[in-house]
Coordinates of C-alpha atoms and ligand atoms in Angstrom, one line a residue:
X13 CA -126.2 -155.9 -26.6
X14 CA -125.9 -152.4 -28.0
X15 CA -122.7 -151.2 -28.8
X16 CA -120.6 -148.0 -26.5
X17 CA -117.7 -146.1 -26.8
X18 CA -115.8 -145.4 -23.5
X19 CA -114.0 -142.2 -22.9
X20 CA -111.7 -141.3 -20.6
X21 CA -110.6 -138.1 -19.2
X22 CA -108.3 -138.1 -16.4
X23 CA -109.1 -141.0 -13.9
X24 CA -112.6 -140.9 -14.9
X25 CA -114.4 -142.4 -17.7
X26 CA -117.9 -142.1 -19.6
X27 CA -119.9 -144.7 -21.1
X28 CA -121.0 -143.3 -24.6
X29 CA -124.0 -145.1 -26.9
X30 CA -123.0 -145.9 -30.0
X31 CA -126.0 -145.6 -32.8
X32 CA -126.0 -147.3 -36.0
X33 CA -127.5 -146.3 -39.1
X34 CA -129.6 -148.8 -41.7
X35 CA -126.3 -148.7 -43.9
X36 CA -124.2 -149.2 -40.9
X37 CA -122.5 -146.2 -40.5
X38 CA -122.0 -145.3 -36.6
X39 CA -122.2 -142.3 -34.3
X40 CA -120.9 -141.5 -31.4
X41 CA -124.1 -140.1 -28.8
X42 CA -122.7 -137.4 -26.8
X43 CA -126.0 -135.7 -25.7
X44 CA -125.5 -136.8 -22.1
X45 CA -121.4 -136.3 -21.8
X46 CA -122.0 -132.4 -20.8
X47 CA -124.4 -133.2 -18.1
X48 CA -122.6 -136.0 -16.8
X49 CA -118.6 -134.9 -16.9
X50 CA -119.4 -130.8 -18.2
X51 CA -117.5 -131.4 -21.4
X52 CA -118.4 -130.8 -25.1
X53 CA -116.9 -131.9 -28.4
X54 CA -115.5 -129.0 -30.6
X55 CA -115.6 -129.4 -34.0
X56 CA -115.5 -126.4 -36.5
X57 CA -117.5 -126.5 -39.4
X58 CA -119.6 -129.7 -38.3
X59 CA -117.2 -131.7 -40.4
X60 CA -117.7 -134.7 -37.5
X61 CA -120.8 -133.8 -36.4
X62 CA -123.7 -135.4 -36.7
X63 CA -126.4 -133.0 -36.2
X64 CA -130.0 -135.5 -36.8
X65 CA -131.0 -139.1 -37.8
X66 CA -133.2 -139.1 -40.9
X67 CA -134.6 -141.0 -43.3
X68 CA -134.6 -138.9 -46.5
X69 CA -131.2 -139.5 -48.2
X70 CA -128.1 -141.8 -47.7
X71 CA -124.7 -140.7 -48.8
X72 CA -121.3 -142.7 -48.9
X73 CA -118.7 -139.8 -49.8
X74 CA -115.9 -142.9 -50.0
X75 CA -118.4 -144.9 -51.7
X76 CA -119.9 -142.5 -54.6
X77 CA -123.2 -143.7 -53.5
X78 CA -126.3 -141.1 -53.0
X79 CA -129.9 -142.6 -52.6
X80 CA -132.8 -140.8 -52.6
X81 CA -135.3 -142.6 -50.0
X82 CA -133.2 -145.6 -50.4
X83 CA -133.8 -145.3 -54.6
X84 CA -130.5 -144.7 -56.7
X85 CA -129.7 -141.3 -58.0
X86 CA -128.4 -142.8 -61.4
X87 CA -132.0 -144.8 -61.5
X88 CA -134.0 -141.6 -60.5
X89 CA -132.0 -139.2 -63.0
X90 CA -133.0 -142.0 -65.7
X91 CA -136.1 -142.7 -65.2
X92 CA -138.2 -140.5 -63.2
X93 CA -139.7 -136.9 -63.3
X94 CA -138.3 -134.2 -60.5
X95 CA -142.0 -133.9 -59.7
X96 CA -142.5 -137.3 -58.9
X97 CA -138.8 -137.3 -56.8
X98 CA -140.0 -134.4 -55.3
X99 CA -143.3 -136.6 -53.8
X100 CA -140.5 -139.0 -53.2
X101 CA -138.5 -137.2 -50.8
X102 CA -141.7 -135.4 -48.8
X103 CA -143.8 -138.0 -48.7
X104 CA -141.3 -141.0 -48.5
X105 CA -142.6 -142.8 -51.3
X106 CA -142.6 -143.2 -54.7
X107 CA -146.6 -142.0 -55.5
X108 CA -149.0 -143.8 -57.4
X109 CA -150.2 -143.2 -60.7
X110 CA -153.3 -141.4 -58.9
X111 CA -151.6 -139.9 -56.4
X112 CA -148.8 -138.5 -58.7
X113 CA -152.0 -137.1 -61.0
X114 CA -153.2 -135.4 -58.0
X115 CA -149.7 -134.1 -56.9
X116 CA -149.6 -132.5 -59.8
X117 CA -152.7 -130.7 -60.0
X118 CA -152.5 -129.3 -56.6
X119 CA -149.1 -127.9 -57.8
X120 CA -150.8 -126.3 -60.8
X121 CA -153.7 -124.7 -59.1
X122 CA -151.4 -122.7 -56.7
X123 CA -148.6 -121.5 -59.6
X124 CA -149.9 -118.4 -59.9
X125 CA -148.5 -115.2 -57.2
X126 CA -150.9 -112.6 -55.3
X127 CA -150.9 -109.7 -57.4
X128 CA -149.3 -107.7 -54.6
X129 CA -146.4 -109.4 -54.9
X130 CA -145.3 -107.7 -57.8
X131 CA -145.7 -104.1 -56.3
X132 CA -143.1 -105.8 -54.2
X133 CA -140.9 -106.9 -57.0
X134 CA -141.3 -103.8 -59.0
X135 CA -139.8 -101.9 -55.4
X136 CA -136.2 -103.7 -56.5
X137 CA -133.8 -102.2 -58.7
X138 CA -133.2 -104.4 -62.1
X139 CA -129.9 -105.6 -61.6
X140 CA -130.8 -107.0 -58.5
X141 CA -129.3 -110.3 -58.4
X142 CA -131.9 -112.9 -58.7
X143 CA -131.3 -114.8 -55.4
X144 CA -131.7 -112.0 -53.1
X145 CA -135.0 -111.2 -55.0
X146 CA -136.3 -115.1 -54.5
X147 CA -135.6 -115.1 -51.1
X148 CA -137.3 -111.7 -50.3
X149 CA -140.2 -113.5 -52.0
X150 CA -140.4 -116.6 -50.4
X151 CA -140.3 -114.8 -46.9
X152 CA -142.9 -112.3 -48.4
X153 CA -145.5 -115.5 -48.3
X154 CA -145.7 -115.2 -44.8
X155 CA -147.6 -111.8 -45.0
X156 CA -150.0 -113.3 -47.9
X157 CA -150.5 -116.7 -45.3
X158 CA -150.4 -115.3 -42.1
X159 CA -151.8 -118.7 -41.0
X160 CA -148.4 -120.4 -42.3
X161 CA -146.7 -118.8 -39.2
X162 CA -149.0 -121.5 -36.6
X163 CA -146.6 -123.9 -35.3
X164 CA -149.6 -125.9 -34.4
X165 CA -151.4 -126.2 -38.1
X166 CA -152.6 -129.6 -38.6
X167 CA -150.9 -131.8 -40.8
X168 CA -153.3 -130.7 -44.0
X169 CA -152.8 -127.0 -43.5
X170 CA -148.8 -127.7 -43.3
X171 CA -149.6 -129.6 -46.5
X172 CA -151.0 -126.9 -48.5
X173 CA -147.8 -124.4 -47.4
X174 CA -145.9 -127.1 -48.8
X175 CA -147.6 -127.4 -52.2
X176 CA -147.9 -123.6 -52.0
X177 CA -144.2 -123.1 -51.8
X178 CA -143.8 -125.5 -54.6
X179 CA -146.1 -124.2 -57.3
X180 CA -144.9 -120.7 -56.4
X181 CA -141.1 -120.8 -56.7
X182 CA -141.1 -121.2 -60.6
X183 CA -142.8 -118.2 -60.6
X184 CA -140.9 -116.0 -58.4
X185 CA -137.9 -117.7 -60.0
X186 CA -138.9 -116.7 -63.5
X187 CA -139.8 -113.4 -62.2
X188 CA -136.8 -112.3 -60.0
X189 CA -135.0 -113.0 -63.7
X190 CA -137.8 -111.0 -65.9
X191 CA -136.9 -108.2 -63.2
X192 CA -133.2 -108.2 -63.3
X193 CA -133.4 -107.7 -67.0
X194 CA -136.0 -105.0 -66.9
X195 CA -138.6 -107.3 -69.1
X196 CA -142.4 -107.0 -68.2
X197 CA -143.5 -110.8 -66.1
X198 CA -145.1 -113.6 -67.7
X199 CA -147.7 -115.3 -65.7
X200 CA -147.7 -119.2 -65.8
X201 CA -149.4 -121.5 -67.7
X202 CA -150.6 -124.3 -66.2
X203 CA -151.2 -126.5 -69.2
X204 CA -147.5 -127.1 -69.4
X205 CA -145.3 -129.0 -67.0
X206 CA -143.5 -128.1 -64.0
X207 CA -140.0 -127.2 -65.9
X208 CA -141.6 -126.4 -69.0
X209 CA -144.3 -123.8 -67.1
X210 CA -141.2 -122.3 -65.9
X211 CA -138.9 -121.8 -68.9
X212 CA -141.8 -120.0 -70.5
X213 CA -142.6 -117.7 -68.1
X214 CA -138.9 -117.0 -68.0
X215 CA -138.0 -116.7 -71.4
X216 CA -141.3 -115.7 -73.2
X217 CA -141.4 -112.4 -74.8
X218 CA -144.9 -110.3 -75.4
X219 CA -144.4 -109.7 -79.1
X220 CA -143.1 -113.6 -80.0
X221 CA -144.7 -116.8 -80.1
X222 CA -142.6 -119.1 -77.0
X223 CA -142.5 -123.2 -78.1
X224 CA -140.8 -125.0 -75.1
X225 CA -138.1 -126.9 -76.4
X226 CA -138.5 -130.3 -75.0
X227 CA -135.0 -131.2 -74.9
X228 CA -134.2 -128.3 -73.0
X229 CA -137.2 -128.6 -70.7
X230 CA -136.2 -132.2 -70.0
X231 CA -132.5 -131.3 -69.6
X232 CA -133.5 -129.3 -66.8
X233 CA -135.7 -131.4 -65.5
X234 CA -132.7 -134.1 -65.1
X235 CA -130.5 -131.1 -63.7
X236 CA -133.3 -130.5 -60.9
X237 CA -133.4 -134.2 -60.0
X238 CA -129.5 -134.3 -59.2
X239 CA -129.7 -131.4 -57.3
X240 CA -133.4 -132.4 -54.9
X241 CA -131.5 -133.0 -51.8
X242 CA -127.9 -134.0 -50.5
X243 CA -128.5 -134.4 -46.4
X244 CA -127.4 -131.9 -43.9
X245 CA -125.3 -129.9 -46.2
X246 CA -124.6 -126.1 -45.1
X247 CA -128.3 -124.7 -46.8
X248 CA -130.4 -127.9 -45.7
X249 CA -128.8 -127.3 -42.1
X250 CA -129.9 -123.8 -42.4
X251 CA -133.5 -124.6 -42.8
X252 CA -133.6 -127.3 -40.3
X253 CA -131.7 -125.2 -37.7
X254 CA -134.0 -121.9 -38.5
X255 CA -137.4 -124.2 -38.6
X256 CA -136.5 -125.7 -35.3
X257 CA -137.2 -122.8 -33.7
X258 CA -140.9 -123.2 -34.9
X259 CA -140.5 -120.4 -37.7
X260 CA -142.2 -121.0 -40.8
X261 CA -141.8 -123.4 -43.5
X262 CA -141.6 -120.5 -45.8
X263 CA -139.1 -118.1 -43.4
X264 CA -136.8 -121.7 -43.1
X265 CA -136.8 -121.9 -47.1
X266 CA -136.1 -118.2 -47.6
X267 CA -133.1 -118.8 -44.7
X268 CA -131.9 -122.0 -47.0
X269 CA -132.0 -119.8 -50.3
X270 CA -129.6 -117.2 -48.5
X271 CA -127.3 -120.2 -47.3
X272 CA -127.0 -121.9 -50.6
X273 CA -126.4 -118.1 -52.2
X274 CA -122.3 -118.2 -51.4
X275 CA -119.4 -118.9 -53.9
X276 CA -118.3 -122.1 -52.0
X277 CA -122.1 -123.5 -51.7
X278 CA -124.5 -123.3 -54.5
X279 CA -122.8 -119.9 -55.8
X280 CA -119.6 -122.5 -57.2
X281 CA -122.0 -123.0 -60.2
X282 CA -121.7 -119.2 -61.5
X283 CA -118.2 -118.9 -59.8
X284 CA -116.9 -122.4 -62.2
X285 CA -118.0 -120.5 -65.6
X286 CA -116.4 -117.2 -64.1
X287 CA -113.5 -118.8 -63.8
X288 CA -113.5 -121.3 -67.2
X289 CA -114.2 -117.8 -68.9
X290 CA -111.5 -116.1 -67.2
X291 CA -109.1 -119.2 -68.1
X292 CA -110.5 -119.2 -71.8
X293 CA -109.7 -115.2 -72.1
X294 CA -106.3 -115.6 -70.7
X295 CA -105.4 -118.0 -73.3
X296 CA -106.7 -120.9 -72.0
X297 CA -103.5 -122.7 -70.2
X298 CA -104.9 -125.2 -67.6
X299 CA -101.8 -125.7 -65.8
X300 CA -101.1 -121.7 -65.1
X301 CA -104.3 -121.5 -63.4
X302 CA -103.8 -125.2 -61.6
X303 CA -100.3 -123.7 -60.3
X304 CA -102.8 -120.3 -59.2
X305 CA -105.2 -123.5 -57.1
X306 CA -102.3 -124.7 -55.4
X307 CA -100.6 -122.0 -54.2
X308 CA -101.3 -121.1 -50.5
X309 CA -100.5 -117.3 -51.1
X310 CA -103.2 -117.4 -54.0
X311 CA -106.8 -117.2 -52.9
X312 CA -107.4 -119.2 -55.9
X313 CA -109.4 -122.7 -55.7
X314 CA -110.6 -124.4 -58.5
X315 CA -114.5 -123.6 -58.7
X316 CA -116.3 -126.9 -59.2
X317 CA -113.3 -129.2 -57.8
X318 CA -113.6 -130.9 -53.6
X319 CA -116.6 -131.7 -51.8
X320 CA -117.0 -132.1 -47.7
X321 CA -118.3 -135.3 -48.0
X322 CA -117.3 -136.9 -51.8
X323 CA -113.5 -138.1 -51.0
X324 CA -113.8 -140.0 -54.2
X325 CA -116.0 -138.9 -56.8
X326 CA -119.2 -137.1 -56.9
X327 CA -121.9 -139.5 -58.4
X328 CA -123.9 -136.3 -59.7
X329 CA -120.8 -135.4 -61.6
X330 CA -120.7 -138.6 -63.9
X331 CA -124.4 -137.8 -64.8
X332 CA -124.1 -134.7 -65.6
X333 CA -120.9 -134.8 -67.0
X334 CA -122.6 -137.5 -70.0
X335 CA -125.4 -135.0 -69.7
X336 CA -123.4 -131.8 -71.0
X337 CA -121.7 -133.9 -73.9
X338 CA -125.7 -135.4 -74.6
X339 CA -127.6 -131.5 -74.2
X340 CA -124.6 -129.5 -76.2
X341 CA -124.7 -131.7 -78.9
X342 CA -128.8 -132.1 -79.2
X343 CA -128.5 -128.6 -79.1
X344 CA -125.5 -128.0 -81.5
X345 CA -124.0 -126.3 -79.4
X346 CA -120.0 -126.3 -79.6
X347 CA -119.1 -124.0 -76.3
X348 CA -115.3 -124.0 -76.0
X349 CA -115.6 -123.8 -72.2
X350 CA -116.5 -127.4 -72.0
X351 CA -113.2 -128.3 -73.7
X352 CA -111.5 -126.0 -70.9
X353 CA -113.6 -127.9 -68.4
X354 CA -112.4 -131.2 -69.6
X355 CA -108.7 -130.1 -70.1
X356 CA -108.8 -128.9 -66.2
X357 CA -110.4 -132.0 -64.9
X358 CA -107.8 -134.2 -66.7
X359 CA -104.9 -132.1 -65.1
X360 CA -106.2 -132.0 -61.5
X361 CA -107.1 -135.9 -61.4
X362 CA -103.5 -136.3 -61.9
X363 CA -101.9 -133.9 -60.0
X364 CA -100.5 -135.1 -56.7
X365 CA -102.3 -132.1 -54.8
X366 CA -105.5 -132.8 -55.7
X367 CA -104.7 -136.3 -55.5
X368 CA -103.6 -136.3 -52.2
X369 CA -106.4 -134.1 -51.1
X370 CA -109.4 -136.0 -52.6
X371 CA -110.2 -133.2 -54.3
X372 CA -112.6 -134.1 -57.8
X373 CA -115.0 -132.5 -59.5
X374 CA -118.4 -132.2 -57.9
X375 CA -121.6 -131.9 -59.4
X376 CA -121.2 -128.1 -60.3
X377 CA -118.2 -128.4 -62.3
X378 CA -120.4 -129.4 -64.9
X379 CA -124.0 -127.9 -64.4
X380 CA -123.2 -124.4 -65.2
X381 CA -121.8 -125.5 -68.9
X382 CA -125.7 -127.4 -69.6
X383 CA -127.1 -124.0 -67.6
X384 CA -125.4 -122.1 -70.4
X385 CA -126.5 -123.8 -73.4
X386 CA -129.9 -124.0 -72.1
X387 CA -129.5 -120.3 -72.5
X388 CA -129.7 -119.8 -68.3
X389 CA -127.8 -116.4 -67.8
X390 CA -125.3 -116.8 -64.9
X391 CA -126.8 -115.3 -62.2
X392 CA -129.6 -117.6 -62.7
X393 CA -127.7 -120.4 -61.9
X394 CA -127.7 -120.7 -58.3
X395 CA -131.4 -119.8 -58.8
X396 CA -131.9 -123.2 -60.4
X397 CA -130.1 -124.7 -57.8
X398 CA -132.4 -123.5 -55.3
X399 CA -135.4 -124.6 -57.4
X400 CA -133.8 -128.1 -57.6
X401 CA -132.9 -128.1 -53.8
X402 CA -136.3 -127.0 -52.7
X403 CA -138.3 -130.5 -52.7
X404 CA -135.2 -131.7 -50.0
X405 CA -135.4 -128.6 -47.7
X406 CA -139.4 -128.9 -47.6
X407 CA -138.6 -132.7 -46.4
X408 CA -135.9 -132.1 -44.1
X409 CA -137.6 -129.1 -42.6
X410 CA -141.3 -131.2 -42.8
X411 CA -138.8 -134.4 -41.0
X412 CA -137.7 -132.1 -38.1
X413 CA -140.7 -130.8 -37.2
X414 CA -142.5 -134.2 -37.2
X415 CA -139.6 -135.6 -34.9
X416 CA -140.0 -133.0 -32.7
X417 CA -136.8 -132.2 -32.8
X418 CA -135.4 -129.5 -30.1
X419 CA -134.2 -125.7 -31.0
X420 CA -130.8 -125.9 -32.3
X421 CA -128.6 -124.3 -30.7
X422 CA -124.6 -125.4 -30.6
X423 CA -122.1 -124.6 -27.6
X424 CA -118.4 -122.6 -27.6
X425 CA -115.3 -122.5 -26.5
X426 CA -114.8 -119.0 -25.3
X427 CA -111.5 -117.6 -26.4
X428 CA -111.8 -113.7 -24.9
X429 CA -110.8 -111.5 -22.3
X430 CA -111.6 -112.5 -18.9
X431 CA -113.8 -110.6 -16.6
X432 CA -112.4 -107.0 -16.7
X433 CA -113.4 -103.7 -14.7
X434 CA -115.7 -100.9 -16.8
X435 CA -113.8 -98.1 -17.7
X436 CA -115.4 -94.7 -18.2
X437 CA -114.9 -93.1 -21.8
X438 CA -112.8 -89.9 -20.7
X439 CA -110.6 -92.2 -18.0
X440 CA -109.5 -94.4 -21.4
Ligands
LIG586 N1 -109.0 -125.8 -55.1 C1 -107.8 -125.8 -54.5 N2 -107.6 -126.3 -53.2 C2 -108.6 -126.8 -52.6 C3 -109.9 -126.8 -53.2 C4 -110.1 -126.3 -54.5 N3 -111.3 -126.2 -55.0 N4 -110.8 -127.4 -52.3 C5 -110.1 -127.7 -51.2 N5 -108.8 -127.4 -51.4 C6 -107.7 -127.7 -50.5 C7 -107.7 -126.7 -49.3 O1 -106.9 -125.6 -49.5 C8 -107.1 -127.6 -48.2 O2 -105.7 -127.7 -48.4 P1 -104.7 -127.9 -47.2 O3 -105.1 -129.2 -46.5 O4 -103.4 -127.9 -47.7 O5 -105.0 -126.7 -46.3 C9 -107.7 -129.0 -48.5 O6 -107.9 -129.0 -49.9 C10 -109.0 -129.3 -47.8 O7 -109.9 -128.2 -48.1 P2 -111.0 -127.7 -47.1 O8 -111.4 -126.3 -47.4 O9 -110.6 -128.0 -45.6 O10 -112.2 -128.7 -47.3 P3 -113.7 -128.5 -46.9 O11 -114.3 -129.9 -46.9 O12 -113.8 -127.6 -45.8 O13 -114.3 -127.7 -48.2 C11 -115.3 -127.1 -50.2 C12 -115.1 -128.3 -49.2 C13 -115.8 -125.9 -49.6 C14 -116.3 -127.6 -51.2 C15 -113.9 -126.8 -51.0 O14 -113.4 -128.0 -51.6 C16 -114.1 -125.7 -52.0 O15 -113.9 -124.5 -51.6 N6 -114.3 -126.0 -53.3 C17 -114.5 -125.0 -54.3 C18 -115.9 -124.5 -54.2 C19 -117.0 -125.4 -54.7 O16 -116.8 -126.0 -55.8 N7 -118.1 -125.6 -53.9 C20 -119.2 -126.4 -54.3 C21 -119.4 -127.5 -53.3 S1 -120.6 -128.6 -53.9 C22 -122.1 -127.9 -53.6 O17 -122.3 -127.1 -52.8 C23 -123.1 -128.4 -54.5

């Protein structure tokens, strides 16, 4: 017999499905309770809410535990390629060696940009920060494939915006950098891999010769895997909320880009090696800047530390913490910031308030630090991000719109005046 919660509210009560996940984790269904009693739940921030079911990832924030498709994170940043995770999380499957072959050589066909598109790219200022650019020229895709903006494409037309949006976003990555910094674009080479296509059309010059350096084109490559997809987090919700109202795949991924673009979202990345660099230049004293966190009259918070749903450590953390020590010293690199990085983490995981709070480092304590000795400037940073995150917003948003999922659209609790009488400016 399946299982129900029963509420009750006054004399009456409601009879409330329970639904169970495959890891066993239960929700309460309250999609009736409004019609049936005229009730609603309130819950700020969706911190209790759940919003779909899906099948992409599983996370246990008590646990540690994130799975991609039901395959390990640890085993996936180890062992496989972010282009074959990305085929992973779209398709639901790992791919075969053919199918992985041919993956990969749609991806390459479609890398390079309309030629248009820079006449919109040259129409920013440099300066511009990088995010604002790549979202401008994902949603600019919609004008180049009018056809994209059909919410009743078949499947294989949905397919090719989806490979589209792929092989393009290096590009428009690369280039949204070449333009902050006033250099002339590189277009990409498509005998090179996915991450190392990228890092030479970002860092190539026209007068020097560009090798790849394979360690940093596979650190980076690892770095995208751990950051592919992470459930309904505020970005992912984003795309899934702005694609359910049948907008494009490429207007819901713009939408994501802006979401993951804030300081306590994707944005911690650049904010954690703002603050380890303000920390360092102050003299580097850990505990004066962990007294600055705690303090409720500070605005403070320790970049890189707490997580919504990691109460216990963030399993993206431990790789990529192993990963920094591994890249900075393949590299040579001795960045002092790392040691300031270390020294903080110590002192929080054994301070009572961050103790008591669950509050550890999450997985972008550590990613800006590899970022930097990849030679990634810091407003770049949360443009990796997106470039990491983008496989898991095309699968959510692709999920959604095969479940036929319905427009989101949450309720209030209205808090204002009551009705009041219109007043006419000169009677005020
Ligand atoms: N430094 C100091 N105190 C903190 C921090 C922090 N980094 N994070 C949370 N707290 C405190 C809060 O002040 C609050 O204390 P209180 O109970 O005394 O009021 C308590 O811990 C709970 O914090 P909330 O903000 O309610 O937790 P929430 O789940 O809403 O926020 C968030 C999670 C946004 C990640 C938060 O921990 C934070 O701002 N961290 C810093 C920014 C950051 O690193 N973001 C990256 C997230 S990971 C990602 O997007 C990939």
């Amino acid at each position: 017999m399946s299982k129900k919660a029963e509420l009750k509210v006054g004399d009456k009560s409601y009879d409330l499905p329970i639904i169970e996940g495959t890891e066993n984790e239960q929700g309460i269904d309250i999609a009736k309770l409004r019609g049936e009693s005229g009730l609603i739940t309130l819950d700020p921030g969706f911190k209790n809410t759940g919003s779909t079911k899906s099948a992409i990832t599983f996370l246990d924030g008590e646990k540690g535990i994130l799975r991609y498709r039901g395959y390990a994170i640890e085993d996936l940043a180890e062992n496989s390629t972010f282009i074959e995770v990305s085929y992973l999380l779209i398709y639901g499957e790992l791919p075969t060696p053919e199918q992985l072959t041919k993956f990969e050589n749609e991806i390459k066909f479609h890398t390079l940009v309309h030629e248009d598109i820079k006449t919109i790219l040259e129409g920013f200022p440099s300066n511009s920060h990088p995010m604002g650019v790549l979202s401008s020229l994902v949603t600019s895709l919609t004008a180049f494939y009018p056809e994209s903006l059909d919410p009743n494409r078949s499947a294989d037309k949905v397919n090719l915006s989806i490979i589209r949006i792929l092989a393009k976003m290096p590009t428009f990555a690369a280039w949204a950098y070449k333009n902050e910094v006033g250099h002339p674009v590189n277009y990409p080479d498509n005998n090179l891999n996915y991450c190392s296509n990228f890092l030479k059309m970002m860092f190539a010059l026209p007068a020097e010769d560009y090798e790849v350096d394979p360690v940093i084109a596979n650190a980076l490559d690892k770095l995208l895997i751990l950051h592919a997809d992470h459930e309904q987090n505020c970005s992912t919700s984003t795309v899934r909320i702005v694609g359910s109202s049948q907008a494009s795949l490429y207007a819901s991924i713009s939408a994501g880009i802006n979401a993951l673009w804030g300081p306590l979202h994707g944005g911690a990345n650049s904010a954690v090696i703002n603050m380890l660099e303000n920390i360092q230049k102050d003299g580097g004293d850990t505990k004066k800047w962990m007294a600055k966190a705690k303090d409720k009259d500070d605005p403070f918070r320790l970049m890189g530390f707490g997580h919504r749903v990691y109460k216990n450590f963030d399993p993206r953390a431990k790789i990529i913490k192993k990963a920094a020590d591994d890249v900075l010293q393949k590299l040579g690199v001795n960045d002092p910031i790392l040691d300031i990085a270390k020294g903080l983490e110590e002192v929080a995981l054994n301070d009572d308030y961050f103790v008591e709070r669950k509050l550890y480092p999450n997985v972008d304590f550590y990613s800006g630090i590899i970022y930097r000795a990849l030679g990634i400037p810091v407003d770049m940073f949360t443009v990796m991000f997106a470039l990491g995150r983008l496989p898991g917003w095309i699968a959510q948003w692709k999920e959604m719109r095969e479940n036929h999922e319905p427009i989101g659209r949450p309720r209030q609790i209205y808090t204002g005046q009551g009705e009041r009488k219109y007043v006419s400016v000169n009677d005020r």
